[in-house]
mmCIF file of C-alpha atoms and ligand atoms in Angstrom:
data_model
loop_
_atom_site.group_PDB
_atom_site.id
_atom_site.type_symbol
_atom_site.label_atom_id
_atom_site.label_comp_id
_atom_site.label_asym_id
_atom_site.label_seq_id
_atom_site.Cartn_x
_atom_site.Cartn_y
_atom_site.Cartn_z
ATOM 1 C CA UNK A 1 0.000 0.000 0.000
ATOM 2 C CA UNK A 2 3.099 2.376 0.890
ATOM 3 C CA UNK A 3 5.266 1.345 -2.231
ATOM 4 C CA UNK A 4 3.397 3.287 -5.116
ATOM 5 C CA UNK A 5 2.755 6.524 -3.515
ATOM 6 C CA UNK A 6 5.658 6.749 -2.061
ATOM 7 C CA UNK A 7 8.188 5.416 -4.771
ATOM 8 C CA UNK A 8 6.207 8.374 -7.142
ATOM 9 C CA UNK A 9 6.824 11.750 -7.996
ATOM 10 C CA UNK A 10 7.375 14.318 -4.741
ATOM 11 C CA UNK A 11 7.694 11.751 -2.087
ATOM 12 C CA UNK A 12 10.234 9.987 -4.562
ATOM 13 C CA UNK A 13 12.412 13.157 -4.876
ATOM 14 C CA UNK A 14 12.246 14.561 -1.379
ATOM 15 C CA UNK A 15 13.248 11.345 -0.447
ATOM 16 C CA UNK A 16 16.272 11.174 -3.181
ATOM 17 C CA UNK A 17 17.743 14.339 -2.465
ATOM 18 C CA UNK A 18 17.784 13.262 1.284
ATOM 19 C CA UNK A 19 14.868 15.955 2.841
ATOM 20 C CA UNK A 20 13.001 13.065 4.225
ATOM 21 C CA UNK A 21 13.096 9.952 4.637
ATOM 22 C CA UNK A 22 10.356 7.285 4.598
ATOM 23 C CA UNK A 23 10.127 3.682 6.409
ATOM 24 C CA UNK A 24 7.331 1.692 6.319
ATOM 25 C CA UNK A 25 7.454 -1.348 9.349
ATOM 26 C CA UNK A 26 5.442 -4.586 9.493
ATOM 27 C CA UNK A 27 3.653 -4.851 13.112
ATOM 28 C CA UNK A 28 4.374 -8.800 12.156
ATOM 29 C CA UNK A 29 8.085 -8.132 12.734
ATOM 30 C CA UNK A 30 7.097 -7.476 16.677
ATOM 31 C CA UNK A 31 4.850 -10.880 17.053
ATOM 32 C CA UNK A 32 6.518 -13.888 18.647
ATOM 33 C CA UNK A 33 4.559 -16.748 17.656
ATOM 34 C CA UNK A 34 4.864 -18.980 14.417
ATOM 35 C CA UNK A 35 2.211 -17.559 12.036
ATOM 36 C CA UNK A 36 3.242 -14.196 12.940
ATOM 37 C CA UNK A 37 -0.471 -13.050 14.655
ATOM 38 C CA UNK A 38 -1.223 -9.534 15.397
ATOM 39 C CA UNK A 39 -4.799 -9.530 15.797
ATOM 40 C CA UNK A 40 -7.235 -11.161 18.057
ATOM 41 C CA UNK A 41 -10.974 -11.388 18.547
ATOM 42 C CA UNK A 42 -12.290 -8.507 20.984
ATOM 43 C CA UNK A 43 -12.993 -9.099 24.884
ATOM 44 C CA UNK A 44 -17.219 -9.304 24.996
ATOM 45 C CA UNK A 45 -17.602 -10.308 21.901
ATOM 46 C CA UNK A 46 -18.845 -8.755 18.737
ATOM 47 C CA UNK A 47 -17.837 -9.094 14.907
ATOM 48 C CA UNK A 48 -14.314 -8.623 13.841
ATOM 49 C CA UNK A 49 -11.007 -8.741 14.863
ATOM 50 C CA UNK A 50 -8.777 -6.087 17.004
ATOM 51 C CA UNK A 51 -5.008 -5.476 16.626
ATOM 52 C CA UNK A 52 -3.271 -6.767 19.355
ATOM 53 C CA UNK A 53 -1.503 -4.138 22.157
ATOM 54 C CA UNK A 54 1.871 -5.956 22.089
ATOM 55 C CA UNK A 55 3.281 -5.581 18.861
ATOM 56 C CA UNK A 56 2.690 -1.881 19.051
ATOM 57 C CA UNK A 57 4.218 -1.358 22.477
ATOM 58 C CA UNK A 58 7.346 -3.060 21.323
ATOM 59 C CA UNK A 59 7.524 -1.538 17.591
ATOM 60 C CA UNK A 60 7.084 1.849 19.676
ATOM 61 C CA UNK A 61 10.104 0.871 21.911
ATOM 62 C CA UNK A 62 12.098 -0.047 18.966
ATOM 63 C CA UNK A 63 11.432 2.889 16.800
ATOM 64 C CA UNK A 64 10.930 5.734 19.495
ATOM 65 C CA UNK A 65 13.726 8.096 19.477
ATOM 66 C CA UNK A 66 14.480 11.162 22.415
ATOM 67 C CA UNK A 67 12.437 13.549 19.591
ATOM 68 C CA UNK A 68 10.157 10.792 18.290
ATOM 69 C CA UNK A 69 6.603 12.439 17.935
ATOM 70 C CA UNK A 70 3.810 9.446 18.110
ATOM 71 C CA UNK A 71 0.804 9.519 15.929
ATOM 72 C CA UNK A 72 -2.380 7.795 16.176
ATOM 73 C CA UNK A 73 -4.292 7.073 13.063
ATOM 74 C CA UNK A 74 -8.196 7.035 14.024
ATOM 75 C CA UNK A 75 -11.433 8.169 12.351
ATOM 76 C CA UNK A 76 -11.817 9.596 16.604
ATOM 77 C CA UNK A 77 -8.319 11.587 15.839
ATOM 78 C CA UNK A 78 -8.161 15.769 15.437
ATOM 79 C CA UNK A 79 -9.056 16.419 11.908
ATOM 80 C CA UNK A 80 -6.312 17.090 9.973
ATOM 81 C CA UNK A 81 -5.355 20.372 8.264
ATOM 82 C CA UNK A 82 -3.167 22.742 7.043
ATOM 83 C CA UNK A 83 -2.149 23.747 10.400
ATOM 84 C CA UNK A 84 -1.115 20.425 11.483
ATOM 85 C CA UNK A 85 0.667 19.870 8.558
ATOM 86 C CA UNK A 86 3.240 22.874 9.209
ATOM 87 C CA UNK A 87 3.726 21.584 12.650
ATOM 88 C CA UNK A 88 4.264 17.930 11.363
ATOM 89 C CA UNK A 89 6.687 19.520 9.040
ATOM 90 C CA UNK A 90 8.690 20.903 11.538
ATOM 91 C CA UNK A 91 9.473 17.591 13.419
ATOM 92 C CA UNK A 92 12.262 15.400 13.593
ATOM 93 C CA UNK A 93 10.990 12.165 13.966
ATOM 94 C CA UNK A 94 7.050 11.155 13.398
ATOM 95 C CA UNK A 95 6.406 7.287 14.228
ATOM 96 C CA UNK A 96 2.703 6.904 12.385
ATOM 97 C CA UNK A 97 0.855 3.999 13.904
ATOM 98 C CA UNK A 98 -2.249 2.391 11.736
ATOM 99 C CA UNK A 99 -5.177 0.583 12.093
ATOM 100 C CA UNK A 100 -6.896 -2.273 10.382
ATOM 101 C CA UNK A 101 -9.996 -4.655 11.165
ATOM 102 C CA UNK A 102 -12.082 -3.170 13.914
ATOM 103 C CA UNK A 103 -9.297 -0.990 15.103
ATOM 104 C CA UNK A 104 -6.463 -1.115 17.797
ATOM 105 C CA UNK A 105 -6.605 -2.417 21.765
ATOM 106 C CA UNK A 106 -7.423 0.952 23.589
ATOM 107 C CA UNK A 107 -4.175 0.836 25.759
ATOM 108 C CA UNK A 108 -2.484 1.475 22.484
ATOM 109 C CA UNK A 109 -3.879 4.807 22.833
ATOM 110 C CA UNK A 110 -1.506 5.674 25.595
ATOM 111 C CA UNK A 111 1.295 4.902 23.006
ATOM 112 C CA UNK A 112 0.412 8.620 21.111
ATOM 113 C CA UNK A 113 1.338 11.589 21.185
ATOM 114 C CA UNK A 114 -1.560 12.793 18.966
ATOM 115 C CA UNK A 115 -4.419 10.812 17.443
ATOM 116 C CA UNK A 116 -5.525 12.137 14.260
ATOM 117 C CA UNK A 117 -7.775 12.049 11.739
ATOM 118 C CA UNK A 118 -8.299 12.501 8.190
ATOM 119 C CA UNK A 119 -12.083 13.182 8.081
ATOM 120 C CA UNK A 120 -15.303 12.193 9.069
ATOM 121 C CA UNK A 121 -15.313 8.728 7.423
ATOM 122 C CA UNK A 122 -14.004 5.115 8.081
ATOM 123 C CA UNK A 123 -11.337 3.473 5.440
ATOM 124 C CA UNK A 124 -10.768 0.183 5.678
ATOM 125 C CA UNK A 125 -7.282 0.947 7.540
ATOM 126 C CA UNK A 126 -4.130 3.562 8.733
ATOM 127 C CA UNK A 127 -1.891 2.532 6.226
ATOM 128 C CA UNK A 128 -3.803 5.783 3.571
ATOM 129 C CA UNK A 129 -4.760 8.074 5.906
ATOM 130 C CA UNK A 130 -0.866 8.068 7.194
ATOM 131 C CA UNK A 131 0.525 8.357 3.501
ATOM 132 C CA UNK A 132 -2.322 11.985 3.206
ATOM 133 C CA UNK A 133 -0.859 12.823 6.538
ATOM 134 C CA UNK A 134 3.138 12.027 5.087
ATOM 135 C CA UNK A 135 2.056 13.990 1.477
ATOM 136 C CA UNK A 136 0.573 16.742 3.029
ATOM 137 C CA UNK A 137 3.303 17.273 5.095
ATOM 138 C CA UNK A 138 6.140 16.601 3.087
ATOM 139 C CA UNK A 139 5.285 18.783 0.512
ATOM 140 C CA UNK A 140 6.096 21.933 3.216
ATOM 141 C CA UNK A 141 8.983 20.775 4.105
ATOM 142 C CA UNK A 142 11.637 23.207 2.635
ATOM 143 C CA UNK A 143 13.418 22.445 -0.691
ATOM 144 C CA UNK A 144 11.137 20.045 -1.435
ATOM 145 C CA UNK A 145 9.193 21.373 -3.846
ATOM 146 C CA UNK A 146 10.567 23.855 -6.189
ATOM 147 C CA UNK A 147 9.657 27.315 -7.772
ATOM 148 C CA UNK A 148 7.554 25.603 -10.293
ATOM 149 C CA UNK A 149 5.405 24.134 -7.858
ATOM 150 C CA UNK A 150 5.235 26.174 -4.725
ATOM 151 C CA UNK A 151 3.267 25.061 -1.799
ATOM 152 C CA UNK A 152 3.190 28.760 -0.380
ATOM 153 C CA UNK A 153 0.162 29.336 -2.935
ATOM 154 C CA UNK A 154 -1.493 26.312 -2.305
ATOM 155 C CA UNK A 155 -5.313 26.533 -0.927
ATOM 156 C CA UNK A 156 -4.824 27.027 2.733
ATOM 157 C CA UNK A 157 -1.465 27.957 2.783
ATOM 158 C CA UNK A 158 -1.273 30.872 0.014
ATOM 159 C CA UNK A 159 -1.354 34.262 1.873
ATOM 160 C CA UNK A 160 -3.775 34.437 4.544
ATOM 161 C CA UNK A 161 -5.195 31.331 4.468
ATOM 162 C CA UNK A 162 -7.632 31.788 0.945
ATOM 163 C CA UNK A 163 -8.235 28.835 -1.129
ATOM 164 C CA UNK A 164 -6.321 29.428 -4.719
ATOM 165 C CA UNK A 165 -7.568 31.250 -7.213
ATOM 166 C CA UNK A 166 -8.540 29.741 -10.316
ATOM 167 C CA UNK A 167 -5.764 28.230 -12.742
ATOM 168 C CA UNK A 168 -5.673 27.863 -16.677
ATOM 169 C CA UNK A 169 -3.929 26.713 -19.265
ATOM 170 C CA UNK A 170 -3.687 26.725 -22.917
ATOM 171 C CA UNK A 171 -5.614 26.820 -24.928
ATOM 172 C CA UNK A 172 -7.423 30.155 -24.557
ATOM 173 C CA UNK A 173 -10.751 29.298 -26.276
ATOM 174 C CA UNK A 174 -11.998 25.715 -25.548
ATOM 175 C CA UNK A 175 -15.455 24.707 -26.096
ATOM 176 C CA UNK A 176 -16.572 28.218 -25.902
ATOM 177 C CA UNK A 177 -15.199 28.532 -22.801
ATOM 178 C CA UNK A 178 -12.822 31.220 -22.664
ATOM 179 C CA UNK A 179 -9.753 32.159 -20.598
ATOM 180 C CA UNK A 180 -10.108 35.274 -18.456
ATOM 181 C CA UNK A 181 -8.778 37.846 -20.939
ATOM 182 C CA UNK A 182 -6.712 39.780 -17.768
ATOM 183 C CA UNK A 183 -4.707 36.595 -17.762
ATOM 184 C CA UNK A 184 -3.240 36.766 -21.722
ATOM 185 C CA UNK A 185 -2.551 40.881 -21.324
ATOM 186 C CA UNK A 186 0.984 40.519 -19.609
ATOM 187 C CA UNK A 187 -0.096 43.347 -16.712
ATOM 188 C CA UNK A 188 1.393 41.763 -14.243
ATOM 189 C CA UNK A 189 -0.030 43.991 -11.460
ATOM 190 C CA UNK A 190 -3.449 43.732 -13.214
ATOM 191 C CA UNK A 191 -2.895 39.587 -12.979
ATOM 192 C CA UNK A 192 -1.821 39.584 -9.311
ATOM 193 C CA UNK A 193 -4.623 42.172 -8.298
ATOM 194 C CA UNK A 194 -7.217 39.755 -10.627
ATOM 195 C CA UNK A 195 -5.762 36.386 -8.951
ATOM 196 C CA UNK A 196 -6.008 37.910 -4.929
ATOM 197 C CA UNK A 197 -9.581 39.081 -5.851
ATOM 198 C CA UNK A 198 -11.023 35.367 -7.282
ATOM 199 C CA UNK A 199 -9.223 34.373 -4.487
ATOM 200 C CA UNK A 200 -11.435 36.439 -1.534
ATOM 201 C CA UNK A 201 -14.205 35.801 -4.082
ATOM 202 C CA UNK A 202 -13.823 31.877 -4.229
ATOM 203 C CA UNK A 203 -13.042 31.575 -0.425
ATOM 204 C CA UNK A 204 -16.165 33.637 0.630
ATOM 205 C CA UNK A 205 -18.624 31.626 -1.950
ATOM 206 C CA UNK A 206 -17.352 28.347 -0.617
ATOM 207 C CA UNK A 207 -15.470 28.656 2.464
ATOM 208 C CA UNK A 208 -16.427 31.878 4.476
ATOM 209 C CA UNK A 209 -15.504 30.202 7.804
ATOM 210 C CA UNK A 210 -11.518 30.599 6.348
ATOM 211 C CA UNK A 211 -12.321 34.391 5.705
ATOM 212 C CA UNK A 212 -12.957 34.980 9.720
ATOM 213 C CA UNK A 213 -9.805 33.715 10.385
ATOM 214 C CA UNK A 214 -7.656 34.948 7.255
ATOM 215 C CA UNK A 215 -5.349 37.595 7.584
ATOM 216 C CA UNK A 216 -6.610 40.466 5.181
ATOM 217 C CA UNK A 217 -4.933 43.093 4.055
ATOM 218 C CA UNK A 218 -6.212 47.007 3.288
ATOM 219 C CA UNK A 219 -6.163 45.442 -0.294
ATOM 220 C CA UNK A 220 -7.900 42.541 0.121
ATOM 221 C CA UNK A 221 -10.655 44.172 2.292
ATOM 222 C CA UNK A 222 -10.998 47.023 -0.731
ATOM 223 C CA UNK A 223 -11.301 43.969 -3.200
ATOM 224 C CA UNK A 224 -14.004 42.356 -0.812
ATOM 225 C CA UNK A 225 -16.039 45.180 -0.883
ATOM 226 C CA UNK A 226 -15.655 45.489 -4.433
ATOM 227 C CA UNK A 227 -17.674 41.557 -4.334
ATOM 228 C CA UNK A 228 -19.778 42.349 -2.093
ATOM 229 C CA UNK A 229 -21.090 45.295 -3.819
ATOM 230 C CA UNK A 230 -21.576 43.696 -6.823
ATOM 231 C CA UNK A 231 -23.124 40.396 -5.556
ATOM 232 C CA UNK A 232 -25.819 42.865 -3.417
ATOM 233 C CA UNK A 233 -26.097 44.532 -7.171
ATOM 234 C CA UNK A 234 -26.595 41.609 -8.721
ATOM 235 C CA UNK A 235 -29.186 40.039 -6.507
ATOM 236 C CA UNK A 236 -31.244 43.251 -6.201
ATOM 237 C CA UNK A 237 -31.046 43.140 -10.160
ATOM 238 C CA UNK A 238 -32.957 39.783 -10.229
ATOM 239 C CA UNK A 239 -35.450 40.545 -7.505
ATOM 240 C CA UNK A 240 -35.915 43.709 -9.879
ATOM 241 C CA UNK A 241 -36.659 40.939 -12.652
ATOM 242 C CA UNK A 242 -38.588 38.475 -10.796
ATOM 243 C CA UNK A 243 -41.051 41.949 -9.739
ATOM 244 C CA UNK A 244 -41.346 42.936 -13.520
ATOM 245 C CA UNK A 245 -42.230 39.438 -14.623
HETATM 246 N N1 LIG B 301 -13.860 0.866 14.587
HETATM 247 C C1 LIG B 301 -13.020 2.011 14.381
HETATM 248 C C2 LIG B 301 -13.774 3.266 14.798
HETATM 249 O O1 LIG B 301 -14.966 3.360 14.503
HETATM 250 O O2 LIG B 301 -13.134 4.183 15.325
HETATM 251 C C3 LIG B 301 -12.607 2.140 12.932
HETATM 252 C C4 LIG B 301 -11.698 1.078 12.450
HETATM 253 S S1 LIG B 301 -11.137 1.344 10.828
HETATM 254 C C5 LIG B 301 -12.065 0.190 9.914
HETATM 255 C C6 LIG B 301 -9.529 0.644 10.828
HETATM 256 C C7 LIG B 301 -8.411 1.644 10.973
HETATM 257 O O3 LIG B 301 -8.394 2.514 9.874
HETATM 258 C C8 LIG B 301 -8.462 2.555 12.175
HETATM 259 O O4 LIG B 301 -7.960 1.920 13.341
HETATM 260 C C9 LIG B 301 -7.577 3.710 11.743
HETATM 261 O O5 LIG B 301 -6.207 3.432 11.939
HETATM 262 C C10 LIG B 301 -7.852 3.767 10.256
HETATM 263 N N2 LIG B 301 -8.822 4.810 9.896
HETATM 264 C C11 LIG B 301 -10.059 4.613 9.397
HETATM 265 N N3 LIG B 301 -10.671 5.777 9.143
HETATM 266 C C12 LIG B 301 -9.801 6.755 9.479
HETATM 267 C C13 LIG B 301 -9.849 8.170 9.454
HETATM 268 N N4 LIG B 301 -10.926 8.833 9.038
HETATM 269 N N5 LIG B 301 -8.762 8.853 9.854
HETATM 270 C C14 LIG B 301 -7.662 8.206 10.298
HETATM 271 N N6 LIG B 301 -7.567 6.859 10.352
HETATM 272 C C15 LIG B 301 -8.612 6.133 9.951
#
């Protein structure tokens, strides 16, 4: 489950050039018996099977180190975001411990340092919720990522917390749907004022909650207004229309 995103792409180079790097263990090499068990059926009954305590406690004594951050993997976690990812990406050491079945023994809980998770939904295990947590941070690690592909204008992370303003590409007419002409004029000013204002405009259509906590500028509140107004303008326009008809 580990090898393909891993081996690919981002992960693959920040690993290469030595930024990070990635190991994935096998609870089975912590189990003392012949067929290698790590699961068992849970105390009082009910379906499925629970992950053994054991061969986490000693896979955590193994692998814990002096600056060794321990994280849980559970739909019960923190929800993960953008924040968490910046402090992830400042740490030394993260030791990511995952699920399967019908979960872990609760006295692995005492094991973490943080349980997290990755939404409000079950997968089937730890093993892909750890690899969004390891992308996600990854990417902000520094020198990972280069010029071309900045994180630092990234929804959530581009100035003040916005999501990103819309992106094209070639070509400019497709389908009869056109590319915003600001964006082929070469005004650089008039592109970076165009780009911060879909961006306020984007965030407060889909995600106003991020605007209460984003960190506006005198700009960005004149460019806000500027929406606002025109929204109120439009929707008086089509009350206006709805009265006439
Ligand atoms: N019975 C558990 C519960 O309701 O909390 C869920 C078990 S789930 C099928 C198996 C494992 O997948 C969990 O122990 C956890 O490691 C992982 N997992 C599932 N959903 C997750 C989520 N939203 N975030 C983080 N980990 C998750």
């Amino acid at each position: 489950m580990f090898s393909g995103p891993l081996d690919q792409s981002i992960l693959r180079r920040a690993q290469e050039k030595n930024l990070v790097e990635i190991r994935v263990h096998d609870l089975r090499d912590w189990t003392h018996d012949r067929h290698r068990v790590v699961d068992d059926v849970p105390y009082g009954g009910g379906a499925g099977m629970v992950l053994k305590p054991e061969p986490f406690f000693e896979a955590a004594d193994a692998l814990r180190q002096d600056e060794s951050q321990v994280l849980l993997l559970t739909p019960q976690g923190e929800r993960f975001n953008h924040a968490t990812a910046c402090r992830l990406a400042e740490a030394r050491h993260l030791i990511f411990l995952c699920g399967r079945y019908e979960g872990f023994d609760e006295r692995v809980r005492t094991l973490a340092d943080r349980e997290i998770s990755i939404g409000d939904y079950v997968v089937s295990g730890g093993e892909l919720p750890a690899l969004v947590l390891i992308d996600a941070t990854v990417r902000l690690i520094p020198g990972v990522l280069g010029d071309q592909d900045s994180a630092g204008q990234d929804s959530f992370a581009g100035a003040g917390g916005l999501l990103d303003y819309p992106q094209y590409t070639r070509p400019p007419l497709y389908r009869g749907l056109r590319v915003p002409e600001v964006l082929l004029s070469g005004d650089h000013e008039q592109i970076r004022r165009w780009r911060r204002k879909e961006a306020l405009h984007r965030t407060l259509q889909r995600r106003p909650d991020l605007l209460d906590r984003a960190a506006l500028s005198v700009e960005d509140q004149g460019l806000l207004s500027e929406i606002r107004a025109k929204e109120d303008g439009e929707m008086s326009n089509t009350r206006r229309g709805h009265e006439h008809r």
